Amino acid sequence: AQKVTQAQTEISVVEKEDVTLDCVYETRDTTYYLFWYKQPPSGELVFLIRRNSFDEQNEISGRYSWNFQKSTSSFNFTITASQVVDSAVYFCALSGTNTGNQFYFGTGTSLTVIP
Amino acid sequence: GAGVSQSPSNKVTEKGKDVELRCDPISGHTALYWYRQSLGQGLEFLIYFQGNSAPDKSGLPSDRFSAERTGGSVSTLTIQRTQQEDSAVYLCASTLFAGERREQFFGPGTRLTVL
């Protein structure tokens, strides 16, 4: 079964705080891909990052960083020094090579950054 | 165009009417997906087109829903005899499967309101 769990439904932080969004996945595929998307209040989903199952190297992009750990089936997303513009719903997604190119999305985490 | 476009952006209809929603994917993208997002909810997969293969219709909620993709490009999602529970934002995404690249790019969505 393919499944993505985002246990945090809503998170509120004060501006400049760091925040980590959790993502746990289930898959039987040996090759798979993980994604994070941002959906701001305007509504359009924006692709943030793709990670391949064979590359566990963590990635940093400005204030964003991602921690991929196959041992715990997790792909967590950290925003450092959060800003009001980071307020959005964040979705984690999974795509496996043996599932007909289907994408499986978590239920999303709503992040509010309070000025 | 540079991104995925959808039309109309908003559609208000009366219960029982048919509606057509259109999606123009990114040029060259071979795969096209339709999702439904109810207010404050995650993404519900509806249907998926890949090249000339038969579409994956496994997510369509009822036989009132259908979709087609003409010429491997533009897609139309049709909802017949609309019901109030069909009210949602309908999202379209396209993907270019090329090596490790398989991220989805989303359109702005069509907000459907059934009165």
Coordinates of C-alpha atoms in Angstrom, one line a residue, chain B residues 1-5 23-32 69 73 93-95 105-106:
Chain B
G1 CA 2.1 28.5 -22.2
A2 CA 4.6 28.6 -19.4
G3 CA 2.3 26.8 -16.8
V4 CA -0.8 24.8 -16.5
S5 CA -4.0 26.8 -17.2
C23 CA -7.2 22.1 -18.5
D24 CA -4.3 23.1 -20.7
P25 CA -1.2 21.3 -19.5
I26 CA 2.4 22.4 -20.0
S27 CA 3.4 21.9 -23.6
G28 CA 5.2 18.6 -23.9
H29 CA 4.0 17.0 -20.7
T30 CA 2.8 13.6 -21.4
A31 CA 0.8 13.0 -18.2
L32 CA -2.2 14.9 -17.0
R69 CA -7.9 14.3 -23.4
S73 CA -2.9 17.9 -24.7
A93 CA -1.7 18.9 -13.0
S94 CA 0.7 17.9 -15.7
T95 CA 3.9 15.9 -15.5
F105 CA 2.8 21.1 -11.9
F106 CA -0.6 22.3 -10.9

